[in-house]
Coordinates of C-alpha atoms in Angstrom, one line a residue:
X25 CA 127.7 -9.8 -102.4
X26 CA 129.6 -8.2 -99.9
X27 CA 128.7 -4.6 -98.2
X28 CA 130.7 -2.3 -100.1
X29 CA 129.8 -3.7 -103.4
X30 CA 125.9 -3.8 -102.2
X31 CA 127.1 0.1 -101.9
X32 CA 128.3 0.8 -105.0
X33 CA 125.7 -1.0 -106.6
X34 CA 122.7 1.1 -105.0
X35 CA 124.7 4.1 -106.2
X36 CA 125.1 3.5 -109.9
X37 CA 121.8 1.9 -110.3
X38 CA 117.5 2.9 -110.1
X39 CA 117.3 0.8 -107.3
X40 CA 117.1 3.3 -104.4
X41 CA 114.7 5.2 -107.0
X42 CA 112.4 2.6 -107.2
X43 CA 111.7 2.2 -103.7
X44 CA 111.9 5.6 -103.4
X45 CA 108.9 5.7 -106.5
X46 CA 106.9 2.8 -104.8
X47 CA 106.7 4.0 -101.2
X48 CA 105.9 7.9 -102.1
X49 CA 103.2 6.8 -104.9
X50 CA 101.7 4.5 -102.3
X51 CA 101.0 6.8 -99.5
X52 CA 100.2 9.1 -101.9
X53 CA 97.6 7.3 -103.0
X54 CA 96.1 6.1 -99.5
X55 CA 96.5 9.6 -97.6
X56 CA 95.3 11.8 -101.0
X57 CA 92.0 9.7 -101.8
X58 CA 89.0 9.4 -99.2
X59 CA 87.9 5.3 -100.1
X60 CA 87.1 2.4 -98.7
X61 CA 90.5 2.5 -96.9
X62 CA 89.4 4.6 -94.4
X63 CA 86.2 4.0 -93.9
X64 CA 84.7 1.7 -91.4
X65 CA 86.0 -1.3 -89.4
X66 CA 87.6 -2.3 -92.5
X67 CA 90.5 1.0 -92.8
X68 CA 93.6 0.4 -93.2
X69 CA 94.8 1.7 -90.2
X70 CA 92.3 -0.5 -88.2
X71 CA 93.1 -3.9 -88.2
X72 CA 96.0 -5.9 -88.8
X73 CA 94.6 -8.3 -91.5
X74 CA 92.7 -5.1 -93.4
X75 CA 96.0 -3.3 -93.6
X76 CA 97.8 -6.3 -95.0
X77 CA 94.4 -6.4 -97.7
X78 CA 94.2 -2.7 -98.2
X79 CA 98.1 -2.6 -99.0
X80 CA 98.1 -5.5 -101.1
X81 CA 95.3 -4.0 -102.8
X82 CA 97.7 -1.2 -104.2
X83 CA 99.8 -4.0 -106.1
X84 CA 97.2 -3.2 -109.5
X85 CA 99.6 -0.5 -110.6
X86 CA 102.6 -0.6 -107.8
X87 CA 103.3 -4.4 -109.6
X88 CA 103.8 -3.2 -113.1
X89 CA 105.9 0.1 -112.0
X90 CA 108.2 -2.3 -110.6
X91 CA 108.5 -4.6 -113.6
X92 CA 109.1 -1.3 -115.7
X93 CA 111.5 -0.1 -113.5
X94 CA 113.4 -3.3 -113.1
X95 CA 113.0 -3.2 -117.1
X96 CA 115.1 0.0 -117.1
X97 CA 118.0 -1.3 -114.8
X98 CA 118.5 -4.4 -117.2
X99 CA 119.4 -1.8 -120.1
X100 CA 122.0 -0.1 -118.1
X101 CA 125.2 -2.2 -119.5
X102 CA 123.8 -1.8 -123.0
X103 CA 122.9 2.1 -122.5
X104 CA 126.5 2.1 -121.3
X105 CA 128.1 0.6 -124.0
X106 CA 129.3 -2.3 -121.8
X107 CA 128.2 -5.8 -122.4
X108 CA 131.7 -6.5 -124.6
X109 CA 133.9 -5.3 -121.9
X110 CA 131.9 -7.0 -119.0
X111 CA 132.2 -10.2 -120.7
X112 CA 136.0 -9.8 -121.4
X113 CA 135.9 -9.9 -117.7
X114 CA 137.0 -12.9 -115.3
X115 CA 133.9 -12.2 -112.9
X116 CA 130.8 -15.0 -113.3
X117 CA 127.6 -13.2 -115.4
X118 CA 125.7 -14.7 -112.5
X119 CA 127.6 -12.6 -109.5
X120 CA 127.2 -9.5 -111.8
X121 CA 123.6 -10.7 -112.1
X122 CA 122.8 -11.3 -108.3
X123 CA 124.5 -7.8 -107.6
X124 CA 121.8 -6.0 -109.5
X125 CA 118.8 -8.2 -108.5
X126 CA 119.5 -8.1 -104.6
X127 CA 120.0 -4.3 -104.6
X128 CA 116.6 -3.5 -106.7
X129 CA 115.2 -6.3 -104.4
X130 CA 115.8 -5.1 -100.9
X131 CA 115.2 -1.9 -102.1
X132 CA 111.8 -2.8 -103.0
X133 CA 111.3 -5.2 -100.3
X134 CA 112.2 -2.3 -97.5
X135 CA 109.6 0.3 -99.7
X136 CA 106.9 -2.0 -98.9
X137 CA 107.9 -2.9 -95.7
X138 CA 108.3 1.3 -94.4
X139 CA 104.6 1.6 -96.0
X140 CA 103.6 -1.7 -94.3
X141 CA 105.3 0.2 -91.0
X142 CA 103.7 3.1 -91.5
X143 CA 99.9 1.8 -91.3
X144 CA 101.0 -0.6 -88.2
X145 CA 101.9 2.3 -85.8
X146 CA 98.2 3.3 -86.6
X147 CA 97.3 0.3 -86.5
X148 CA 98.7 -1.2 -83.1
X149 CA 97.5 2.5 -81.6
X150 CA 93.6 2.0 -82.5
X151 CA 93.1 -2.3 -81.5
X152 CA 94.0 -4.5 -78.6
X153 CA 93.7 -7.5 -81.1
X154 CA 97.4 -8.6 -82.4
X155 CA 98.2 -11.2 -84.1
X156 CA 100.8 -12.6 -86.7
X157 CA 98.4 -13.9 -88.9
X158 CA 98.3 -10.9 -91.6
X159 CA 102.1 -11.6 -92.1
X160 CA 101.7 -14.1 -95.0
X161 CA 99.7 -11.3 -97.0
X162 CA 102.6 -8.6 -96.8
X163 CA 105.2 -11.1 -97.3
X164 CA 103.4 -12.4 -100.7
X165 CA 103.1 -8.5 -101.6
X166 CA 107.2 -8.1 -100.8
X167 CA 107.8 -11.2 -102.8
X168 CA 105.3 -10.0 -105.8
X169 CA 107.3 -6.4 -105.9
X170 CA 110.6 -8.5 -105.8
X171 CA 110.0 -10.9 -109.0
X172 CA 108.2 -8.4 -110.5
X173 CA 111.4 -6.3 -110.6
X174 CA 113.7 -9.1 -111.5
X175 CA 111.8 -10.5 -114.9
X176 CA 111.9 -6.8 -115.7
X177 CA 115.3 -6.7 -115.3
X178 CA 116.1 -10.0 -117.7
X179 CA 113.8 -8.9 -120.2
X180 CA 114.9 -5.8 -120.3
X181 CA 118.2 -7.5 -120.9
X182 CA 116.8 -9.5 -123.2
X183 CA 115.2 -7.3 -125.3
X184 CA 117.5 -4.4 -124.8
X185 CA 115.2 -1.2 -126.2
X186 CA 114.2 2.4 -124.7
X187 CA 110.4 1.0 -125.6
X188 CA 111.0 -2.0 -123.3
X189 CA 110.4 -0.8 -119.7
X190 CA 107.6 1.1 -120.6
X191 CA 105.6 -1.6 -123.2
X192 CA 106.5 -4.0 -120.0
X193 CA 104.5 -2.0 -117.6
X194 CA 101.6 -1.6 -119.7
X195 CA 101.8 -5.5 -120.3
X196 CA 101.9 -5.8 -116.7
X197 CA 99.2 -3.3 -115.7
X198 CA 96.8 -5.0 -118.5
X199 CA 97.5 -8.4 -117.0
X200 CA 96.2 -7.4 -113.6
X201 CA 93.0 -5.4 -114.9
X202 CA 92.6 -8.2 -117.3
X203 CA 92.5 -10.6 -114.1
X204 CA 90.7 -8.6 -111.7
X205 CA 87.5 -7.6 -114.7
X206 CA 87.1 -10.9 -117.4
X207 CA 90.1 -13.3 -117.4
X208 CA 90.3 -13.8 -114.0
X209 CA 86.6 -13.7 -113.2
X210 CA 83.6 -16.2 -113.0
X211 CA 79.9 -15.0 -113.9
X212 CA 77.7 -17.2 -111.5
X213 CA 73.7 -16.9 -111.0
X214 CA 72.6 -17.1 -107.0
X215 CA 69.4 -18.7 -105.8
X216 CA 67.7 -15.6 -106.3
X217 CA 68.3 -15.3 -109.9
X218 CA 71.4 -12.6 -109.1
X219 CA 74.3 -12.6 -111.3
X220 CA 77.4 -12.7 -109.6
X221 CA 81.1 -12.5 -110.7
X222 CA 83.4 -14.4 -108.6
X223 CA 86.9 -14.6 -109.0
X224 CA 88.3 -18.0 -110.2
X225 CA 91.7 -19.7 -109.7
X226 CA 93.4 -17.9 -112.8
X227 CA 93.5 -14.8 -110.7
X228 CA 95.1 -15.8 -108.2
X229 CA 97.9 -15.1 -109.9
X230 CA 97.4 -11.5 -110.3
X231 CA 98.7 -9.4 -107.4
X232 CA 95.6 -7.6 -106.5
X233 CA 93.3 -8.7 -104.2
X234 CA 89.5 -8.6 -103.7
X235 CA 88.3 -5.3 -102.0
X236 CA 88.3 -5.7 -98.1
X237 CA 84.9 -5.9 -97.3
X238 CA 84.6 -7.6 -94.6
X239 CA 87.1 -7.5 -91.3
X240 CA 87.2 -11.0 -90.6
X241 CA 88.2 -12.3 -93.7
X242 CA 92.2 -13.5 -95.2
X243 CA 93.9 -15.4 -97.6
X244 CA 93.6 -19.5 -97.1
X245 CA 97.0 -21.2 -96.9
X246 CA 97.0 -23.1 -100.3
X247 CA 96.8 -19.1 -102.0
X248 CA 100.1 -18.2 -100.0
X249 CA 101.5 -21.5 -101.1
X250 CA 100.3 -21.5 -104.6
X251 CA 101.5 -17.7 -105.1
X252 CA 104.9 -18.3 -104.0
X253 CA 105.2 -21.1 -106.1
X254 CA 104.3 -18.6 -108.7
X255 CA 106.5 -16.0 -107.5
X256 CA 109.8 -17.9 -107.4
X257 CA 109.4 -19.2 -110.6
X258 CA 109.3 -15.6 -111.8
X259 CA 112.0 -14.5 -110.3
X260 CA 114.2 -17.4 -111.3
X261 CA 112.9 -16.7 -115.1
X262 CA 114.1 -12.9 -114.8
X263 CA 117.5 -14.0 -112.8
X264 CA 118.1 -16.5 -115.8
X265 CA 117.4 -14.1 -118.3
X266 CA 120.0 -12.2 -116.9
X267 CA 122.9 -14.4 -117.0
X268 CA 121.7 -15.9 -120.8
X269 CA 123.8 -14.8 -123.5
X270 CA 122.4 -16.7 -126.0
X271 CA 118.5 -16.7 -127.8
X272 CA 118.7 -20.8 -127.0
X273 CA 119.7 -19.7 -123.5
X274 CA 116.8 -17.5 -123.4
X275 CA 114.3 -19.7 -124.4
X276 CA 115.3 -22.2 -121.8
X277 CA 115.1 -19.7 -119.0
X278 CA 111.3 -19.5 -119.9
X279 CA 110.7 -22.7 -117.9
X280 CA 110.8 -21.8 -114.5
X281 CA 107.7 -19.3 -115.3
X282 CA 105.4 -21.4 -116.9
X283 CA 106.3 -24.3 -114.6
X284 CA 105.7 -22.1 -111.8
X285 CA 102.5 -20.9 -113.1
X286 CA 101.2 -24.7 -113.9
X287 CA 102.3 -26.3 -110.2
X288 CA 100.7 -23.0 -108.6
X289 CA 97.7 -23.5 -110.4
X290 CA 97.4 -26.9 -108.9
X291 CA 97.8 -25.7 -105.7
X292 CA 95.4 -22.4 -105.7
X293 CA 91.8 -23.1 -104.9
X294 CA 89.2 -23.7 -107.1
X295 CA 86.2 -22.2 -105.1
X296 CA 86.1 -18.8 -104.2
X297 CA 85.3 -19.7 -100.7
X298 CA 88.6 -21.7 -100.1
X299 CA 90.6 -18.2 -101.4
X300 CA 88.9 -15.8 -99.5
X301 CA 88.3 -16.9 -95.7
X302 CA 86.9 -16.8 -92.2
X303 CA 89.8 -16.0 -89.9
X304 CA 88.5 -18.1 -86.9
X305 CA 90.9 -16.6 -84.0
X306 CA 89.3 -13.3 -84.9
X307 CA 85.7 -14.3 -85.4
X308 CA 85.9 -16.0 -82.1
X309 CA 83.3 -14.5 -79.5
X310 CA 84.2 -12.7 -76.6
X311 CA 80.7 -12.3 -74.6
X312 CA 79.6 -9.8 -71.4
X313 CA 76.5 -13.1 -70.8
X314 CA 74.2 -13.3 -73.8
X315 CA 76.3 -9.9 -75.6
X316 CA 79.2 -11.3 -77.9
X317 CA 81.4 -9.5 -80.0
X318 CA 84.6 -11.1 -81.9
X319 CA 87.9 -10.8 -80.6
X320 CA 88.7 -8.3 -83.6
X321 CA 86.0 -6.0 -81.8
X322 CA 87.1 -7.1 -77.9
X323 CA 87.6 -3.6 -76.8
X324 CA 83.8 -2.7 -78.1
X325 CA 82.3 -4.9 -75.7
X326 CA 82.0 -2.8 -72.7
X327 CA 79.9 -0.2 -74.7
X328 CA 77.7 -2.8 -76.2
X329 CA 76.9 -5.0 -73.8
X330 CA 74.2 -2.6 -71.5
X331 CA 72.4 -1.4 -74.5
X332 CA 72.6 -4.9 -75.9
X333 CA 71.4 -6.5 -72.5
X334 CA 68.1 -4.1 -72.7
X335 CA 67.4 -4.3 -76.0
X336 CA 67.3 -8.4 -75.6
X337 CA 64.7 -7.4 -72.6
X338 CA 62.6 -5.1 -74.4
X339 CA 62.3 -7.9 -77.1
X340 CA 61.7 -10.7 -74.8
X341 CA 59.1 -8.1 -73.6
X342 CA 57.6 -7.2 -76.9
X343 CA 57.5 -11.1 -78.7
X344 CA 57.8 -13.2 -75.8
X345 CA 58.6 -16.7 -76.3
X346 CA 59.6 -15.9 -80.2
X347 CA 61.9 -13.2 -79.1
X348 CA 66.1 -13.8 -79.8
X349 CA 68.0 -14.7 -76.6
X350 CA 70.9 -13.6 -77.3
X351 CA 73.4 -11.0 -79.2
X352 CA 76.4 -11.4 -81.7
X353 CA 78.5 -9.9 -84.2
X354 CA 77.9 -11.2 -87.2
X355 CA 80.6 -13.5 -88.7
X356 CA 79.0 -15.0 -91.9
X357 CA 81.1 -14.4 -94.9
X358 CA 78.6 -14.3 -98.1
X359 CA 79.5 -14.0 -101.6
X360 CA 79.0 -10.1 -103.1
X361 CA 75.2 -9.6 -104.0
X362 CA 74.0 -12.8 -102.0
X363 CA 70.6 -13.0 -99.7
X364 CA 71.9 -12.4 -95.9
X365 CA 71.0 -15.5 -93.8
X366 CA 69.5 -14.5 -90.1
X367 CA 68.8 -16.9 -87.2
X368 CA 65.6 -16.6 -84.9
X369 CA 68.3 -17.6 -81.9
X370 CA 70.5 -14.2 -81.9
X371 CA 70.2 -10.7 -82.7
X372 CA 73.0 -10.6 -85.4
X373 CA 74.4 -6.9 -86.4
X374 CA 77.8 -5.5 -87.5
X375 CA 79.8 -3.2 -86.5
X376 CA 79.8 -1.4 -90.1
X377 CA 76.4 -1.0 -90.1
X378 CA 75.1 2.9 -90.6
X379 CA 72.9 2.5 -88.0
X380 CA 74.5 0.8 -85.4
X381 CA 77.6 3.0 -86.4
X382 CA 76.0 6.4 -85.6
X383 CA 74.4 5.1 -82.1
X384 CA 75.5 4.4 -78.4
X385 CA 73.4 4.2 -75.2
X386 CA 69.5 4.7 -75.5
X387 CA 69.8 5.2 -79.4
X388 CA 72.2 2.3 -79.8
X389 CA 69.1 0.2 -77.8
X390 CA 66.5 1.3 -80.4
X391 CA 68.8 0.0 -83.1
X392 CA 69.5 -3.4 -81.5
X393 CA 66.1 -3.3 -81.4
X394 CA 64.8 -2.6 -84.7
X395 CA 68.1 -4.9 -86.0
X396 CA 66.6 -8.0 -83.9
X397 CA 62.8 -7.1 -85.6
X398 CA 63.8 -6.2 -89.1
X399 CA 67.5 -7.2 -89.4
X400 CA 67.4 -5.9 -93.4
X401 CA 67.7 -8.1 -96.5
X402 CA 69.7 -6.0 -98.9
X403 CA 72.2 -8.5 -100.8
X404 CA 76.0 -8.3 -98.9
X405 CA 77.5 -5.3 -100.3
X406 CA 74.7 -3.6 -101.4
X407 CA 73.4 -0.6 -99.4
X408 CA 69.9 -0.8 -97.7
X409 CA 66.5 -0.3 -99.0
X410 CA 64.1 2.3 -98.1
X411 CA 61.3 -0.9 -97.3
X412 CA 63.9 -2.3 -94.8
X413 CA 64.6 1.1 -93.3
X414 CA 61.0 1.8 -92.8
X415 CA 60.1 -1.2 -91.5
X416 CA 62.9 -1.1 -88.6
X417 CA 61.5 2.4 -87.5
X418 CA 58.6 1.7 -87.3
X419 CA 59.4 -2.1 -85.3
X420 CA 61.4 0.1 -82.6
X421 CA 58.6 2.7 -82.1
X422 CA 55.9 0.1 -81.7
X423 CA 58.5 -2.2 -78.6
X424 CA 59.6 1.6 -77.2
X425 CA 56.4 3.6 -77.7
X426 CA 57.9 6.6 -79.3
X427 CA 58.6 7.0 -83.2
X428 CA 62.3 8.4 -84.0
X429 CA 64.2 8.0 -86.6
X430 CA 67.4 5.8 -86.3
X431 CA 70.9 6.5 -87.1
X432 CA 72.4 10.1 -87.4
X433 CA 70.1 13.1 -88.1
X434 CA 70.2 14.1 -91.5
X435 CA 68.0 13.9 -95.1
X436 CA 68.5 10.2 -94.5
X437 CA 66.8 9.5 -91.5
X438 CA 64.3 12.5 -92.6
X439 CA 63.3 10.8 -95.7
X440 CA 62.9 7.3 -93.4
X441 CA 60.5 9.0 -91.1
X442 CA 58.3 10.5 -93.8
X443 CA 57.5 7.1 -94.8
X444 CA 57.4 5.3 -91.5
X445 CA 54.6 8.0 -90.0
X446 CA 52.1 6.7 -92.1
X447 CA 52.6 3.3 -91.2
X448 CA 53.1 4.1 -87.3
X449 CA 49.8 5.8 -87.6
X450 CA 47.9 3.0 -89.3
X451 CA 49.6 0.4 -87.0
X452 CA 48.5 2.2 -83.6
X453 CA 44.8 2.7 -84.4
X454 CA 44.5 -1.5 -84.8
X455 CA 43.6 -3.6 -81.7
X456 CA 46.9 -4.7 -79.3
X457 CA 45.9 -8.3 -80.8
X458 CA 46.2 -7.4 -84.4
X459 CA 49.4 -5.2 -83.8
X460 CA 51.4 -8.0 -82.6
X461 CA 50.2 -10.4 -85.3
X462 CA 51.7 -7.9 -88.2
X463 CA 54.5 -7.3 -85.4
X464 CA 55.1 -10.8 -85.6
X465 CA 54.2 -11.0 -89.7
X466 CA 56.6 -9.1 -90.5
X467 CA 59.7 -10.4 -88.2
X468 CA 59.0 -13.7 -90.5
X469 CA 59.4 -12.0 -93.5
X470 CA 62.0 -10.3 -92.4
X471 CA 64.5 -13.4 -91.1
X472 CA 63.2 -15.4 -94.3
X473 CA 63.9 -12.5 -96.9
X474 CA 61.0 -14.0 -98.7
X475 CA 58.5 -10.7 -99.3
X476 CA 59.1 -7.1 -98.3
X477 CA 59.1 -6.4 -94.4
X478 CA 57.2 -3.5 -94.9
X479 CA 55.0 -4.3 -96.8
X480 CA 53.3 -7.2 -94.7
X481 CA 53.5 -4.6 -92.0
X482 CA 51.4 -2.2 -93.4
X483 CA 48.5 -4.4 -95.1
X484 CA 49.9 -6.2 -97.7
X485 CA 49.8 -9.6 -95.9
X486 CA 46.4 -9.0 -94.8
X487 CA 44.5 -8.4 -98.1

């Protein structure tokens, strides 16, 4: 396929209208709606590895436009009345064939790569961490556009009807919802009697991903592997589909999907925790002495690390030989809904925390503080409880003297404070003695996430 035919073909075809569809639609749906993309260490424009996430993310409906619309280019010979004359002609089906797939597909391809383009500027502008390994994710999400497009095209060849294009899309969108809610999905019941849902291997083929909840975490190896596996076997169905001209022919060309999809399932992961990973070169700790951060979070360091080194001293001060030594981001990846896991050894906390995102200097201390007391035991990905929230404020006031409420001002931290003054009250008129044996109660309670914090603070350990 030469340059001037490329030409002609982008001329006379939907291609440049597809990219043109799937690049617009996409950055109208990340700058128009205020989510999870922009909120948080985990935006879009924040971090390499989130963007590649966030924009894979969008694949739920840009996936079946691009089968629909490769659906509509496959009908162009018969919408022209040509499939008699092109076969009179000398010229192989399959050059004809490749002509139309490679425009549609670089096309697509550069679409997602301009709105892959368009986050990194933002991206490379707001961290000093870079790193090649959130290529694999956008290159699976080209790739998933690509084949998407080109079994649209042979089955819209195949099945030449105006209702094609459009019943494929809706095929394709309820295959990805079908994957991402039941199908694709494993119930599970935690430790704690929680019900999760999980997502199992099936799903992996689906080109959605989970929501990016957490900075540090990719796609393992084996899920690029097994996808692409998947992927090429797709495209090579709707390539074959193009070139058949007979229903045998048709039939046969059905192989390279379904083999596809059975080797890929033997590559892709079982457990949920070999699909979604740790990316160690980010979670790696860059420390100021006993202060770490990742190196996701580097350039953070310098306004941690004083506030951080205090509020390890007034802890030390406060608890003594029982108090944490040292300070780190929190790198645990947890299952949705699962029981946080704390160690007595470090103060953990995260960057996305409300708390400890509304601080710096003197009020950032008083949250290190009240994380390394009561460091919260809401399930991961559940918002906090008012308990846990009471419990902290009142753990800061009694190492710093003073009660305030932590976090940003607002009907939040009023409503925290309302119940915490009782509490502060009640724990001030006991003996120093007694203080620091609910002090130290409720520490244990709250790094074993066996009872309620607040509770054995108050008196309900004591009864």
């Amino acid at each position: 396929m030469n340059t001037r035919v490329l030409r002609i073909e982008l001329k006379r075809s939907v291609a440049p209208w597809a990219g043109a569809v799937v690049l617009t639609s996409a950055l109208a749906f990340l700058y128009l709606l205020n989510a999870g993309w922009w909120r948080g260490t985990t935006a879009w424009t924040a971090q390499w590895t989130s963007l590649a996430m966030w924009t894979r993310s969008l694949l739920f409906y840009l996936w079946p436009l691009a089968v629909g619309l490769g659906a509509l280019q496959g009908l162009r010979d018969r919408r022209s009345n040509m499939p008699e004359l092109l076969t009179s002609t000398p010229r192989p089906a399959r050059h004809r064939a490749a002509t139309m797939a490679g425009a549609t597909a670089i096309t697509l391809a550069s679409a997602y790569a301009l709105l892959v383009l368009v986050g990194g500027v933002q991206v490379f502008a707001n961290t000093d961490y870079t790193h090649l390994g959130w290529l694999p994710i956008s290159l699976v999400g080209a790739l998933f556009l690509v084949a998407g497009a080109v079994l649209g095209m042979g089955a819209g060849r195949a099945l030449p009807s105006v209702l094609t294009p459009p019943a494929l899309a809706m095929a394709a969108f309820a295959f990805t919802a079908l994957m991402h809610m039941s199908l694709g999905r494993t119930r599970t019941t935690m430790a704690d009697g929680l019900t999760n849902s999980e997502p199992n291997r099936i799903s992996l083929l689906s080109p959605e991903v989970e929501e990016v909840r957490d900075v540090f975490v990719t796609l393992a190896a084996s899920v690029h592997l097994g996808q692409t596996i998947w992927l090429l076997g797709m495209a090579a169905t709707g390539f074959a589909l193009l070139v058949a001209a007979t229903p045998r022919t048709r039939l046969v060309a059905l192989t390279p999907v379904l083999a596809g999809a059975a080797l890929a399932l033997l590559v892709l992961p079982s457990d949920p925790r070999r699909m979604y990973v740790v990316d160690e070169a980010a979670a790696a700790p860059v420390c100021d002495g006993p202060v770490c951060v990742t190196r996701t979070h580097q350039q953070r360091l310098a306004d941690l690390a004083g506030p951080g080194k205090e509020a390890l001293r007034l802890l030390h001060d406060a608890l003594g030989g029982r108090a944490p030594a040292s300070l780190r981001e929190n790198t645990a990846l947890l299952p949705y809904g699962a029981t946080p896991k704390w160690s007595r050894e470090s103060v953990l906390f995260d960057f996305d925390d409300d708390i400890i995102a509304a601080t710096k200097d003197k009020e950032l201390t008083r949250a290190l503080v009240a994380k390394g007391l009561v460091p919260g035991c809401s399930p991961a990905g559940w918002s906090g409880t008012g308990g846990d929230d009471a419990a902290q404020t009142v753990a800061a006031a009694w190492v710093l003297g003073d009660l305030k409420a932590l976090g940003a001002p607002g009907a939040v931290s009023d409503a925290q404070l309302d119940l915490a003054r009782p509490a502060w009250k009640k724990l001030k008129a006991l003996p120093r003695a007694e203080q620091l044996s609910r002090i130290n109660a409720m520490h244990a309670t709250a790094l074993s996430c066996k009872g309620d914090a607040f509770d054995v603070l108050t008196d309900g350990a004591f009864r």
